[in-house]
Amino acid sequence: IRSIAINPKKSSDIVFAAGRAFYKSVDSGKSWVVVGLDVNRGISFVAYDPFDSNYLFIGLRRFDGSS
């Protein structure tokens, strides 16, 4: 896991990033949806927009497969 974010306006919404995917829960971690990205980079961070938590920022990093 590279990064974890909790929605500042709804704490039951949690996301985390690992590899080329992010995982999202809307029920405090009881169930998860996996969203894979079709890119040649890994996800570096995830963060909710502090002004509109309907938006999620995802930063990418160079992905060489070793981490």
XYZ file of C-alpha atoms in Angstrom:
67
model
C 0.000 0.000 0.000
C 1.470 3.308 -1.135
C -1.190 5.735 0.039
C -4.434 5.825 2.024
C -7.083 8.564 2.059
C -10.248 9.030 4.093
C -12.989 11.278 2.806
C -12.903 14.402 5.022
C -16.678 14.809 4.764
C -17.702 11.143 5.078
C -15.299 9.022 7.115
C -16.839 5.725 5.941
C -15.348 6.398 2.460
C -11.790 5.056 2.340
C -9.404 4.561 -0.586
C -5.922 3.129 -0.839
C -3.449 2.678 -3.673
C -1.272 -0.326 -4.439
C 0.563 -0.949 -7.702
C -1.558 0.074 -10.659
C -4.896 -0.022 -8.832
C -6.828 1.757 -6.162
C -9.310 0.199 -3.787
C -12.386 1.986 -2.493
C -14.766 1.248 0.345
C -17.903 3.233 1.161
C -18.789 1.145 4.238
C -15.780 1.672 6.529
C -13.785 -1.173 4.977
C -16.386 -3.953 5.109
C -16.375 -4.319 1.316
C -14.058 -3.031 -1.414
C -14.205 -2.192 -5.113
C -10.960 -2.503 -7.086
C -10.253 -0.069 -9.926
C -7.252 -0.950 -12.061
C -5.589 1.625 -14.271
C -4.360 0.701 -17.727
C -1.131 2.693 -17.471
C 2.574 1.905 -17.392
C 3.039 3.676 -14.051
C 2.167 2.834 -10.475
C -0.020 4.949 -8.243
C 2.020 7.127 -5.916
C -0.749 8.738 -3.867
C -4.483 9.171 -3.541
C -6.183 12.163 -1.932
C -9.686 13.540 -1.760
C -10.210 17.063 -3.053
C -10.516 19.141 0.148
C -13.112 21.432 -1.448
C -15.263 18.798 -3.178
C -14.892 15.276 -1.827
C -16.651 13.870 -4.894
C -13.253 14.152 -6.609
C -10.267 11.934 -5.953
C -6.742 12.890 -6.973
C -4.412 10.094 -8.072
C -0.701 10.722 -8.559
C 1.378 8.378 -10.712
C 5.014 7.345 -10.367
C 7.462 5.607 -12.605
C 6.673 1.895 -12.436
C 9.474 -0.598 -12.935
C 7.746 -3.567 -11.322
C 10.200 -3.818 -8.422
C 7.981 -2.195 -5.818
